[in-house]
Coordinates of C-alpha atoms in Angstrom, one line a residue:
Chain A
X13 CA -82.7 -47.1 89.2
X14 CA -84.5 -48.6 86.2
X15 CA -83.1 -45.8 84.1
X16 CA -79.6 -46.7 85.3
X17 CA -80.1 -50.3 84.3
X18 CA -81.3 -49.3 80.9
X19 CA -78.4 -47.0 80.2
X20 CA -75.6 -49.1 81.5
X21 CA -76.9 -52.6 80.9
X22 CA -78.6 -52.2 77.6
X23 CA -77.9 -55.2 75.4
X24 CA -75.9 -54.3 72.3
X25 CA -75.6 -57.2 69.9
X26 CA -73.4 -55.2 67.5
X27 CA -70.9 -54.4 70.2
X28 CA -70.8 -58.1 71.2
X29 CA -70.2 -59.1 67.7
X30 CA -67.5 -56.5 67.1
X31 CA -65.7 -57.2 70.3
X32 CA -66.0 -60.9 69.8
X33 CA -64.4 -60.8 66.3
X34 CA -61.8 -58.2 67.1
X35 CA -60.8 -59.7 70.5
X36 CA -60.5 -63.1 68.8
X37 CA -58.4 -61.5 66.1
X38 CA -56.3 -59.7 68.7
X39 CA -55.8 -63.0 70.5
X40 CA -54.6 -64.8 67.3
X41 CA -52.4 -61.9 66.1
X42 CA -50.8 -61.4 69.5
X43 CA -50.3 -65.2 69.9
X44 CA -48.6 -65.4 66.5
X45 CA -46.6 -62.2 66.3
X46 CA -46.1 -61.2 70.0
X47 CA -46.5 -63.8 72.7
X48 CA -45.0 -66.6 70.6
X49 CA -41.6 -64.9 69.9
X50 CA -41.5 -63.2 73.3
X51 CA -42.3 -66.3 75.4
X52 CA -40.0 -68.6 73.3
X53 CA -37.2 -66.0 73.6
X54 CA -37.7 -65.8 77.3
X55 CA -37.7 -69.6 77.6
X56 CA -34.6 -69.9 75.5
X57 CA -32.9 -67.3 77.6
X58 CA -33.9 -69.0 80.8
X59 CA -32.7 -72.3 79.5
X60 CA -29.4 -70.8 78.5
X61 CA -29.0 -69.3 81.9
X62 CA -30.0 -72.5 83.6
X63 CA -27.6 -74.5 81.4
X64 CA -24.8 -72.0 82.0
X65 CA -25.4 -72.2 85.7
X66 CA -25.4 -76.0 85.8
X67 CA -22.3 -76.0 83.6
X68 CA -20.6 -73.6 86.0
X69 CA -21.6 -75.8 88.9
X70 CA -20.3 -78.8 87.1
X71 CA -17.0 -77.0 86.3
X72 CA -16.8 -75.9 89.9
X73 CA -17.4 -79.5 91.1
X74 CA -14.8 -80.7 88.7
X75 CA -12.3 -78.1 89.9
X76 CA -13.1 -79.2 93.5
X77 CA -12.6 -82.8 92.6
X78 CA -9.4 -81.9 90.9
X79 CA -8.2 -80.0 93.9
X80 CA -9.1 -82.8 96.3
X81 CA -7.4 -85.2 94.0
X82 CA -4.3 -83.1 94.0
X83 CA -4.4 -82.8 97.7
X84 CA -4.8 -86.5 98.1
X85 CA -1.9 -87.1 95.7
X86 CA 0.3 -84.7 97.6
X87 CA -0.6 -86.2 100.9
X88 CA 0.2 -89.6 99.5
X89 CA 3.5 -88.4 98.1
X90 CA 4.3 -87.0 101.5
X91 CA 3.5 -90.2 103.2
X92 CA 5.5 -92.0 100.6
X93 CA 8.5 -89.8 101.0
X94 CA 8.4 -90.1 104.8
X95 CA 8.2 -93.9 104.4
X96 CA 11.2 -93.8 102.1
X97 CA 13.1 -91.5 104.6
X98 CA 12.2 -93.8 107.5
X99 CA 13.3 -96.8 105.5
X100 CA 16.6 -95.2 104.6
X101 CA 17.2 -94.2 108.2
X102 CA 16.4 -97.7 109.4
X103 CA 18.7 -99.1 106.7
X104 CA 21.5 -96.7 107.8
X105 CA 20.9 -97.7 111.4
X106 CA 21.0 -101.3 110.5
X107 CA 24.2 -100.9 108.5
X108 CA 25.8 -99.0 111.3
X109 CA 25.0 -101.6 114.0
X110 CA 26.1 -104.3 111.6
X111 CA 29.4 -102.5 111.1
X112 CA 29.8 -101.9 114.8
X113 CA 29.1 -105.6 115.5
X114 CA 31.5 -106.7 112.8
X115 CA 34.2 -104.4 114.3
X116 CA 33.5 -105.7 117.8
X117 CA 33.9 -109.2 116.5
X118 CA 37.1 -108.3 114.8
X119 CA 38.5 -106.6 117.9
X120 CA 37.5 -109.7 119.9
X121 CA 39.3 -111.9 117.4
X122 CA 42.3 -109.7 117.5
X123 CA 42.3 -109.7 121.3
X124 CA 41.8 -113.5 121.3
X125 CA 44.7 -114.0 118.9
X126 CA 46.9 -111.6 120.9
X127 CA 46.0 -113.4 124.1
X128 CA 46.9 -116.7 122.4
X129 CA 50.2 -115.2 121.2
X130 CA 50.9 -113.9 124.7
X131 CA 50.1 -117.3 126.1
X132 CA 52.3 -119.0 123.6
X133 CA 55.1 -116.5 124.3
X134 CA 54.7 -117.0 128.0
X135 CA 54.8 -120.8 127.6
X136 CA 57.9 -120.5 125.4
X137 CA 59.5 -118.2 127.9
X138 CA 58.6 -120.5 130.8
X139 CA 60.0 -123.5 128.8
X140 CA 63.2 -121.7 128.0
X141 CA 63.5 -120.5 131.6
X142 CA 62.9 -124.0 132.8
X143 CA 65.6 -125.2 130.4
X144 CA 67.9 -122.4 131.5
X145 CA 67.3 -123.2 135.2
X146 CA 67.9 -126.9 134.5
X147 CA 71.1 -126.1 132.7
X148 CA 72.2 -123.8 135.5
X149 CA 71.5 -126.4 138.1
X150 CA 73.4 -128.9 136.1
X151 CA 76.3 -126.3 135.7
X152 CA 76.1 -125.6 139.4
X153 CA 76.2 -129.3 140.2
X154 CA 79.1 -129.8 137.8
X155 CA 81.0 -127.0 139.5
X156 CA 80.4 -128.5 142.9
X157 CA 81.5 -131.8 141.7
X158 CA 84.6 -130.4 140.1
X159 CA 85.7 -128.3 143.0
X160 CA 84.9 -131.0 145.5
X161 CA 85.8 -128.8 148.2
X162 CA 84.9 -128.4 151.9
X163 CA 81.7 -127.2 153.0
X164 CA 82.7 -123.7 153.5
X165 CA 84.2 -123.7 150.1
X166 CA 81.1 -125.2 148.6
X167 CA 79.0 -122.7 150.4
X168 CA 81.1 -120.0 149.0
X169 CA 80.9 -121.3 145.6
X170 CA 77.1 -121.6 145.7
X171 CA 76.8 -118.1 147.0
X172 CA 79.0 -116.9 144.3
X173 CA 76.9 -118.7 141.8
X174 CA 73.8 -117.4 143.1
X175 CA 75.3 -113.9 143.2
X176 CA 76.2 -114.3 139.6
X177 CA 72.8 -115.5 138.8
X178 CA 71.1 -112.6 140.4
X179 CA 73.4 -110.3 138.4
X180 CA 72.4 -112.0 135.2
Chain B
X17 CA -85.5 -35.7 82.7
X18 CA -82.8 -33.6 84.3
X19 CA -84.4 -33.9 87.7
X20 CA -84.6 -37.6 87.3
X21 CA -81.0 -37.9 86.2
X22 CA -79.8 -35.7 88.9
X23 CA -81.7 -37.7 91.4
X24 CA -80.1 -40.8 90.0
X25 CA -76.6 -39.7 90.3
X26 CA -77.2 -38.2 93.7
X27 CA -78.8 -41.5 94.8
X28 CA -75.8 -43.3 93.4
X29 CA -73.4 -41.0 95.1
X30 CA -75.2 -41.5 98.4
X31 CA -75.1 -45.2 97.9
X32 CA -71.4 -45.1 97.1
X33 CA -70.4 -42.5 99.7
X34 CA -72.7 -43.2 102.6
X35 CA -70.7 -40.8 104.7
X36 CA -71.7 -37.8 102.7
X37 CA -74.8 -35.7 103.7
X38 CA -78.0 -36.4 101.8
X39 CA -79.1 -33.7 99.4
X40 CA -82.6 -32.5 98.7
X41 CA -83.2 -33.5 95.1
X42 CA -86.3 -31.5 94.7
X43 CA -84.4 -28.3 95.0
X44 CA -82.4 -28.8 91.9
X45 CA -83.2 -26.0 89.5
X46 CA -84.0 -26.6 85.9
X47 CA -82.0 -23.8 84.5
X48 CA -78.5 -24.9 85.5
X49 CA -76.6 -26.9 82.9
X50 CA -77.0 -30.6 83.3
X51 CA -74.2 -32.7 84.7
X52 CA -74.8 -36.4 84.2
X53 CA -72.5 -39.1 85.4
X54 CA -74.2 -41.7 83.3
X55 CA -73.5 -39.9 80.1
X56 CA -69.8 -40.4 80.8
X57 CA -70.0 -44.0 81.9
X58 CA -72.6 -45.3 79.4
X59 CA -71.9 -46.1 75.9
X60 CA -72.7 -43.7 73.1
X61 CA -72.0 -43.1 69.4
X62 CA -69.7 -40.1 69.8
X63 CA -66.4 -39.1 71.4
X64 CA -66.8 -36.5 74.1
X65 CA -64.0 -34.1 73.4
X66 CA -65.4 -31.1 75.3
X67 CA -65.1 -28.2 74.9
X68 CA -65.2 -29.1 71.3
X69 CA -68.2 -30.5 69.5
X70 CA -68.6 -34.2 70.1
X71 CA -66.9 -36.3 67.5
X72 CA -69.6 -38.5 66.0
X73 CA -68.7 -42.1 65.1
X74 CA -69.8 -44.0 62.1
X75 CA -73.1 -45.8 62.2
X76 CA -73.5 -49.2 60.5
X77 CA -76.9 -50.8 60.4
X78 CA -78.1 -54.1 59.0
X79 CA -81.6 -53.4 58.0
X80 CA -84.5 -55.4 56.8
X81 CA -86.6 -53.5 54.3
X82 CA -90.3 -53.7 53.8
X83 CA -90.1 -56.4 51.1
X84 CA -88.1 -58.6 53.4
X85 CA -84.7 -58.0 51.8
X86 CA -81.7 -57.2 53.9
X87 CA -79.4 -54.3 53.4
X88 CA -76.4 -52.6 55.0
X89 CA -76.5 -48.9 55.7
X90 CA -73.3 -47.1 56.4
X91 CA -73.1 -43.5 57.7
X92 CA -70.3 -41.2 58.6
X93 CA -72.1 -40.2 61.8
X94 CA -75.5 -40.3 63.5
X95 CA -76.3 -36.8 62.2
X96 CA -75.6 -38.1 58.7
X97 CA -77.9 -41.1 59.3
X98 CA -80.7 -38.8 60.4
X99 CA -80.2 -36.3 57.7
X100 CA -79.3 -38.5 54.8
X101 CA -80.7 -41.9 55.7
X102 CA -84.2 -40.9 56.7
X103 CA -83.5 -42.4 60.2
X104 CA -85.5 -41.0 63.0
X105 CA -84.9 -40.7 66.6
X106 CA -87.2 -42.9 68.7
X107 CA -88.4 -40.4 71.3
X108 CA -90.7 -42.9 72.9
X109 CA -88.0 -45.4 73.7
X110 CA -86.9 -45.7 77.3
X111 CA -86.6 -42.8 79.6
X112 CA -85.9 -40.2 77.0
X113 CA -89.5 -39.9 76.0
X114 CA -91.4 -38.2 78.8
X115 CA -88.6 -36.0 80.0
X116 CA -87.8 -34.8 76.5
X117 CA -89.6 -31.5 76.7
X118 CA -87.7 -30.5 79.8
X119 CA -84.2 -31.1 78.5
X120 CA -82.4 -28.3 77.0
X121 CA -81.3 -28.7 73.4
X122 CA -77.6 -28.8 72.6
X123 CA -77.2 -27.4 69.1
X124 CA -74.7 -29.1 66.8
X125 CA -72.9 -25.8 66.4
X126 CA -69.5 -27.5 65.8
X127 CA -70.4 -29.7 62.8
X128 CA -70.4 -27.7 59.6
X129 CA -71.8 -30.5 57.4
X130 CA -74.5 -31.2 59.9
X131 CA -75.5 -27.6 59.9
X132 CA -75.5 -27.5 56.1
X133 CA -77.8 -30.5 56.0
X134 CA -79.9 -29.1 58.7
X135 CA -80.3 -25.9 56.8
X136 CA -81.2 -27.8 53.6
X137 CA -83.5 -30.3 55.1
X138 CA -84.9 -28.1 57.8
X139 CA -84.2 -30.7 60.5
X140 CA -82.2 -29.8 63.6
X141 CA -80.1 -32.6 65.0
X142 CA -79.4 -32.2 68.7
X143 CA -77.1 -34.1 71.0
X144 CA -80.2 -35.5 72.5
X145 CA -81.0 -37.1 69.1
X146 CA -77.5 -38.5 68.8
X147 CA -77.9 -40.2 72.1
X148 CA -81.3 -41.4 71.3
X149 CA -82.4 -44.7 69.8
X150 CA -82.5 -44.6 66.0
X151 CA -85.3 -46.0 64.0
X152 CA -84.9 -47.0 60.3
X153 CA -86.7 -45.2 57.6
X154 CA -90.4 -46.1 57.0
X155 CA -91.2 -49.7 56.5
X156 CA -87.8 -51.1 57.3
X157 CA -86.3 -51.9 60.7
X158 CA -82.8 -52.3 62.1
X159 CA -81.9 -56.0 62.5
X160 CA -78.4 -55.4 63.8
X161 CA -76.7 -52.2 65.0
X162 CA -73.0 -52.6 64.1
X163 CA -72.3 -49.0 64.8
X164 CA -68.9 -48.0 66.1
X165 CA -69.7 -46.9 69.6
X166 CA -67.5 -45.1 72.1
X167 CA -66.6 -48.2 74.0
X168 CA -65.9 -50.1 70.8
X169 CA -63.7 -47.2 69.7
X170 CA -61.6 -47.3 72.9
X171 CA -61.5 -51.1 72.9
X172 CA -60.1 -51.0 69.4
X173 CA -57.7 -48.2 70.5
X174 CA -56.3 -50.4 73.2
X175 CA -56.2 -53.4 70.9
X176 CA -54.2 -51.2 68.4
X177 CA -51.9 -50.0 71.1
X178 CA -51.3 -53.6 72.3
X179 CA -50.6 -54.8 68.8
X180 CA -48.2 -52.0 68.1
X181 CA -46.3 -52.2 71.3
X182 CA -46.3 -56.0 71.7
X183 CA -45.1 -56.7 68.1
X184 CA -42.4 -54.1 68.6
X185 CA -41.4 -55.9 71.9
X186 CA -41.5 -59.2 70.0
X187 CA -39.2 -57.6 67.4
X188 CA -36.6 -56.9 70.1
X189 CA -36.7 -60.5 71.2
X190 CA -36.5 -61.7 67.6
X191 CA -33.3 -59.6 67.2
X192 CA -31.8 -61.5 70.1
X193 CA -32.2 -58.8 72.7
X194 CA -33.6 -60.6 75.7
X195 CA -33.0 -64.0 74.2
X196 CA -29.2 -64.1 73.8
X197 CA -28.6 -61.2 76.1
X198 CA -30.3 -59.4 79.0
X199 CA -33.4 -57.3 78.2
X200 CA -32.4 -53.8 77.3
X201 CA -34.1 -50.5 78.2
X202 CA -37.1 -49.4 80.1
X203 CA -39.6 -50.5 77.5
X204 CA -38.5 -54.1 77.3
X205 CA -37.8 -54.5 81.0
X206 CA -41.1 -53.0 81.9
X207 CA -43.2 -55.3 79.8
X208 CA -41.1 -58.3 80.4
X209 CA -41.7 -57.8 84.2
X210 CA -45.4 -57.8 83.6
X211 CA -45.4 -60.8 81.2
X212 CA -43.2 -62.7 83.6
X213 CA -45.6 -61.8 86.4
X214 CA -48.6 -63.2 84.4
X215 CA -46.6 -66.3 83.6
X216 CA -45.0 -67.0 86.9
X217 CA -47.6 -65.7 89.4
X218 CA -50.9 -66.3 87.5
X219 CA -50.5 -69.0 84.9
X220 CA -47.9 -71.3 86.3
X221 CA -49.3 -71.8 89.9
X222 CA -52.7 -72.8 88.4
X223 CA -51.9 -74.5 85.1
X224 CA -48.6 -76.1 85.8
X225 CA -47.4 -78.1 82.8
X226 CA -50.2 -76.7 80.6
X227 CA -49.2 -73.1 81.1
X228 CA -47.8 -72.7 77.6
X229 CA -51.1 -73.7 76.0
X230 CA -53.2 -71.1 77.9
X231 CA -50.6 -68.4 78.5
X232 CA -51.3 -66.5 75.2
X233 CA -55.0 -66.1 76.1
X234 CA -54.2 -65.0 79.7
X235 CA -51.7 -62.5 78.5
X236 CA -54.0 -61.1 75.9
X237 CA -56.9 -60.8 78.4
X238 CA -54.6 -59.3 81.0
X239 CA -53.1 -56.7 78.8
X240 CA -56.3 -55.8 77.0
X241 CA -58.2 -55.3 80.3
X242 CA -55.3 -53.3 81.8
X243 CA -55.0 -51.1 78.7
X244 CA -58.7 -50.5 78.5
X245 CA -58.9 -49.7 82.2
X246 CA -56.1 -47.2 81.9
X247 CA -57.5 -45.6 78.8
X248 CA -60.6 -45.0 80.8
X249 CA -58.6 -42.9 83.2
X250 CA -57.1 -40.7 80.5
X251 CA -58.9 -37.5 79.9
X252 CA -61.5 -37.8 77.0
X253 CA -61.1 -41.5 77.2
X254 CA -63.8 -44.1 78.0
X255 CA -63.5 -47.4 79.7
X256 CA -64.4 -50.2 77.3
X257 CA -64.3 -52.6 80.3
X258 CA -67.0 -50.6 82.0
X259 CA -69.4 -52.0 79.4
X260 CA -71.1 -55.3 80.3
X261 CA -71.0 -56.4 76.6
X262 CA -67.3 -56.1 76.4
X263 CA -66.6 -57.8 79.8
X264 CA -69.2 -60.4 78.8
X265 CA -67.4 -61.3 75.6
X266 CA -64.1 -61.5 77.5
X267 CA -65.8 -63.8 80.1
X268 CA -67.3 -65.8 77.2
X269 CA -63.8 -66.5 75.8
X270 CA -62.8 -67.8 79.3
X271 CA -65.9 -69.8 79.3
X272 CA -65.3 -71.4 75.9
X273 CA -61.6 -72.1 76.7
X274 CA -62.6 -73.6 80.0
X275 CA -65.2 -75.9 78.5
X276 CA -62.9 -76.9 75.6
X277 CA -60.2 -77.9 78.1
X278 CA -62.6 -79.8 80.3
X279 CA -61.4 -83.3 81.1
X280 CA -63.3 -86.4 82.0
X281 CA -62.8 -85.6 85.7
X282 CA -64.3 -82.1 85.2
X283 CA -67.5 -83.3 83.5
X284 CA -67.7 -86.2 85.9
X285 CA -67.6 -83.9 88.8
X286 CA -70.5 -81.9 87.3
X287 CA -72.8 -84.6 86.1
X288 CA -72.1 -87.2 88.7
X289 CA -70.5 -85.6 91.7
X290 CA -68.5 -88.3 93.4
X291 CA -68.6 -89.0 97.1
X292 CA -72.1 -87.5 97.5
X293 CA -75.1 -89.5 98.9
X294 CA -77.5 -90.4 96.1
X295 CA -80.3 -88.3 97.4
X296 CA -78.1 -85.1 97.3
X297 CA -77.3 -85.6 93.7
X298 CA -80.6 -84.2 92.3
X299 CA -79.8 -81.0 94.1
X300 CA -76.1 -80.9 93.5
X301 CA -76.1 -81.6 89.8
X302 CA -78.2 -78.6 88.8
X303 CA -76.0 -76.5 91.1
X304 CA -72.9 -77.8 89.4
X305 CA -74.4 -77.1 86.0
X306 CA -75.3 -73.6 87.1
X307 CA -71.8 -73.2 88.3
X308 CA -70.4 -73.6 84.8
X309 CA -72.2 -70.4 83.8
X310 CA -72.1 -68.4 87.0
X311 CA -68.3 -68.4 87.0
X312 CA -67.9 -66.5 83.7
X313 CA -71.0 -64.3 84.5
X314 CA -69.4 -63.4 87.8
X315 CA -66.2 -62.6 85.9
X316 CA -68.1 -60.3 83.5
X317 CA -70.1 -58.5 86.2
X318 CA -67.1 -58.1 88.5
X319 CA -65.0 -56.4 85.9
X320 CA -67.9 -54.3 84.6
X321 CA -69.1 -53.2 88.1
X322 CA -65.6 -52.4 89.3
X323 CA -64.7 -50.3 86.3
X324 CA -68.1 -48.5 86.3
X325 CA -68.4 -47.9 90.0
X326 CA -65.1 -45.9 90.2
X327 CA -66.1 -43.7 87.3
X328 CA -69.6 -43.1 88.7
X329 CA -68.1 -42.2 92.1
X330 CA -65.7 -39.8 90.6
X331 CA -68.4 -38.2 88.5
X332 CA -70.8 -38.0 91.4
X333 CA -68.2 -36.4 93.5
X334 CA -67.6 -33.8 90.9
X335 CA -71.4 -33.5 90.5
X336 CA -71.6 -32.5 94.1
X337 CA -70.1 -29.2 93.1
X338 CA -72.9 -28.4 90.7
X339 CA -75.6 -29.8 92.9
X340 CA -74.5 -27.6 95.8
X341 CA -74.2 -24.6 93.4
X342 CA -77.8 -25.2 92.3
X343 CA -79.2 -25.7 95.7
X344 CA -77.4 -23.2 97.8
X345 CA -75.9 -20.8 95.3
X346 CA -72.5 -20.5 93.6
X347 CA -70.8 -20.0 97.0
X348 CA -71.7 -23.4 98.2
X349 CA -70.4 -24.8 94.9
X350 CA -67.1 -23.2 95.3
X351 CA -67.0 -24.2 98.9
X352 CA -67.6 -27.8 98.3
X353 CA -65.3 -27.9 95.2
X354 CA -62.0 -28.5 97.1
X355 CA -63.5 -31.3 99.1
X356 CA -65.1 -32.9 96.0
X357 CA -61.9 -32.6 94.0
X358 CA -59.8 -34.0 96.8
X359 CA -62.1 -37.0 97.2
X360 CA -62.3 -37.4 93.4
X361 CA -58.5 -37.4 93.3
X362 CA -58.5 -40.0 96.0
X363 CA -61.0 -42.2 94.1
X364 CA -59.0 -41.6 90.9
X365 CA -55.9 -43.1 92.6
X366 CA -58.0 -45.8 93.9
X367 CA -59.2 -46.5 90.4
X368 CA -55.6 -46.8 89.2
X369 CA -55.2 -49.5 91.8
X370 CA -58.5 -51.1 90.9
X371 CA -57.5 -51.1 87.2
X372 CA -54.5 -53.2 88.0
X373 CA -56.3 -55.4 90.5
X374 CA -59.2 -56.1 88.2
X375 CA -56.9 -57.0 85.3
X376 CA -55.1 -59.3 87.7
X377 CA -58.3 -60.8 89.2
X378 CA -59.9 -61.5 85.8
X379 CA -56.8 -63.2 84.6
X380 CA -56.2 -65.0 87.8
X381 CA -59.8 -66.3 88.0
X382 CA -59.7 -67.3 84.3
X383 CA -56.5 -69.3 85.0
X384 CA -58.2 -70.8 88.0
X385 CA -61.3 -71.8 86.2
X386 CA -59.3 -73.3 83.3
X387 CA -57.1 -75.2 85.8
X388 CA -60.2 -76.6 87.5
X389 CA -61.4 -77.9 84.2
X390 CA -58.2 -79.3 82.9
X391 CA -57.3 -81.1 86.2
X392 CA -57.0 -84.8 86.2
X393 CA -56.7 -86.1 89.6
X394 CA -57.6 -88.7 92.2
X395 CA -59.9 -86.7 94.4
X396 CA -58.6 -86.7 97.9
X397 CA -62.1 -87.0 99.4
X398 CA -63.5 -90.0 101.3
X399 CA -65.1 -91.3 98.2
X400 CA -61.7 -91.9 96.6
X401 CA -62.0 -95.7 97.0
X402 CA -65.5 -95.8 95.4
X403 CA -64.4 -94.0 92.2
X404 CA -60.7 -94.5 92.6
X405 CA -60.5 -97.1 89.8
X406 CA -62.4 -94.9 87.5
X407 CA -60.2 -91.9 87.9
X408 CA -57.2 -94.1 87.8
X409 CA -58.4 -95.4 84.5
X410 CA -59.0 -91.9 83.1
X411 CA -55.5 -90.9 84.2
X412 CA -53.9 -93.7 82.5
X413 CA -55.9 -93.0 79.4
X414 CA -55.0 -89.4 79.3
X415 CA -51.4 -90.1 80.2

């Protein structure tokens, strides 16, 4: 086992120096010419991807916002239009009832005036009738006075008069 | 030497695979070609590209001459150092010495130049020599051995691969692919997934807002370890991360970064643990100070041991074929081969998994240690009121 140790573990200062120098050089060269460009490129790419993603997300959010805005506007417009419609309907209803009321009032007025006319006509007719009757009574009394006849005769005259009257 | 080696790997195999039957080491015959798990796991100064001749790597030595002056010796290979540089193999060093006579010599039949030199100088350079410790020519001694070893070669290979592929990947991002558009193609998607994993699963949960500062280190460590681990699983490859020196340096980087990032809270916790009775402090403070160092040491040893163990187990399993052949004849070797290969394949797949896990674990723990050091917080313990105003102060200062 001592032999093994000597063979495999023998110190070798030359090798240490060579490896130390060349590995250090490799480290510096790779850092400058390989890892630097590679890692920076990878970082740039990742940042680009990250940026694009966040931009896409932002755009998506904006689109969503826009859509919801549109929806809201549409709903508002709908509500508005319905309100207008309802208002118009109410207005129409109001106008109709107003008209009906007005008509009813007019009809009532017409009826009232007609009634008044009729009353007046009736009064006129009654007055003229009354006058006629008074005249007729006067005429009948006149005739009785003029004839001055017996009772039978008077009775006959009155009957005749009344018979004439009913004929008129 | 061979008996010793065989016994080592058999012992290892038995340790690793307790279920397998013990083998009588003494029966191993000397004539059969050596199979040594350690040769493949340990570091060396050549690339094993069997069946071809090993490809020797350059040797670089800082030497101090007899007169006290320093010099730099460069050689194309170990053979060249021996033949042209008057370097000698230290046969007395380590375990190579006493067993030397028993080892069979591997001729350098593939290297034409080596043969030429050998012919001219009359010295024969063997593989044994290449693996041995070199001594500088008379009077001078090696101060520092900067030779390109096998593990260093494969560490550099994985660094080169990383640089090549990662700068290409960065080029794609620079052109806008993956920055302004989706990542395109298997290559980019594959690596981006891993990079994102390190960033989002390892760095961020631990480091939070300071992720960007430490991410380059974590990515470099993760990919270097992962690549090195995988290269070790490729035929003819070696695992740089199965070398304690390599993992030690990696852990040292984590250590330095951790200490440099350390906040008041972190140091306060170490040198004056809050909420602890005064008589406990003399015990706790040394423990906390030790903890600064044990964390990276554990990192280094964990990675090293994990990457070495898998290879040793695989090589030991394959070694069973040869041990059985030696002990009970070729038939036994053939008989045990399917079992060995099946087990080795299983361990190989396990190693694939371990390669990923260890890269993850090292990076994860590095991130964790760094996060522990950079934290600024009101400790939620019962001592909060006693030190509450202090940490409040430090928070406002750092904010």
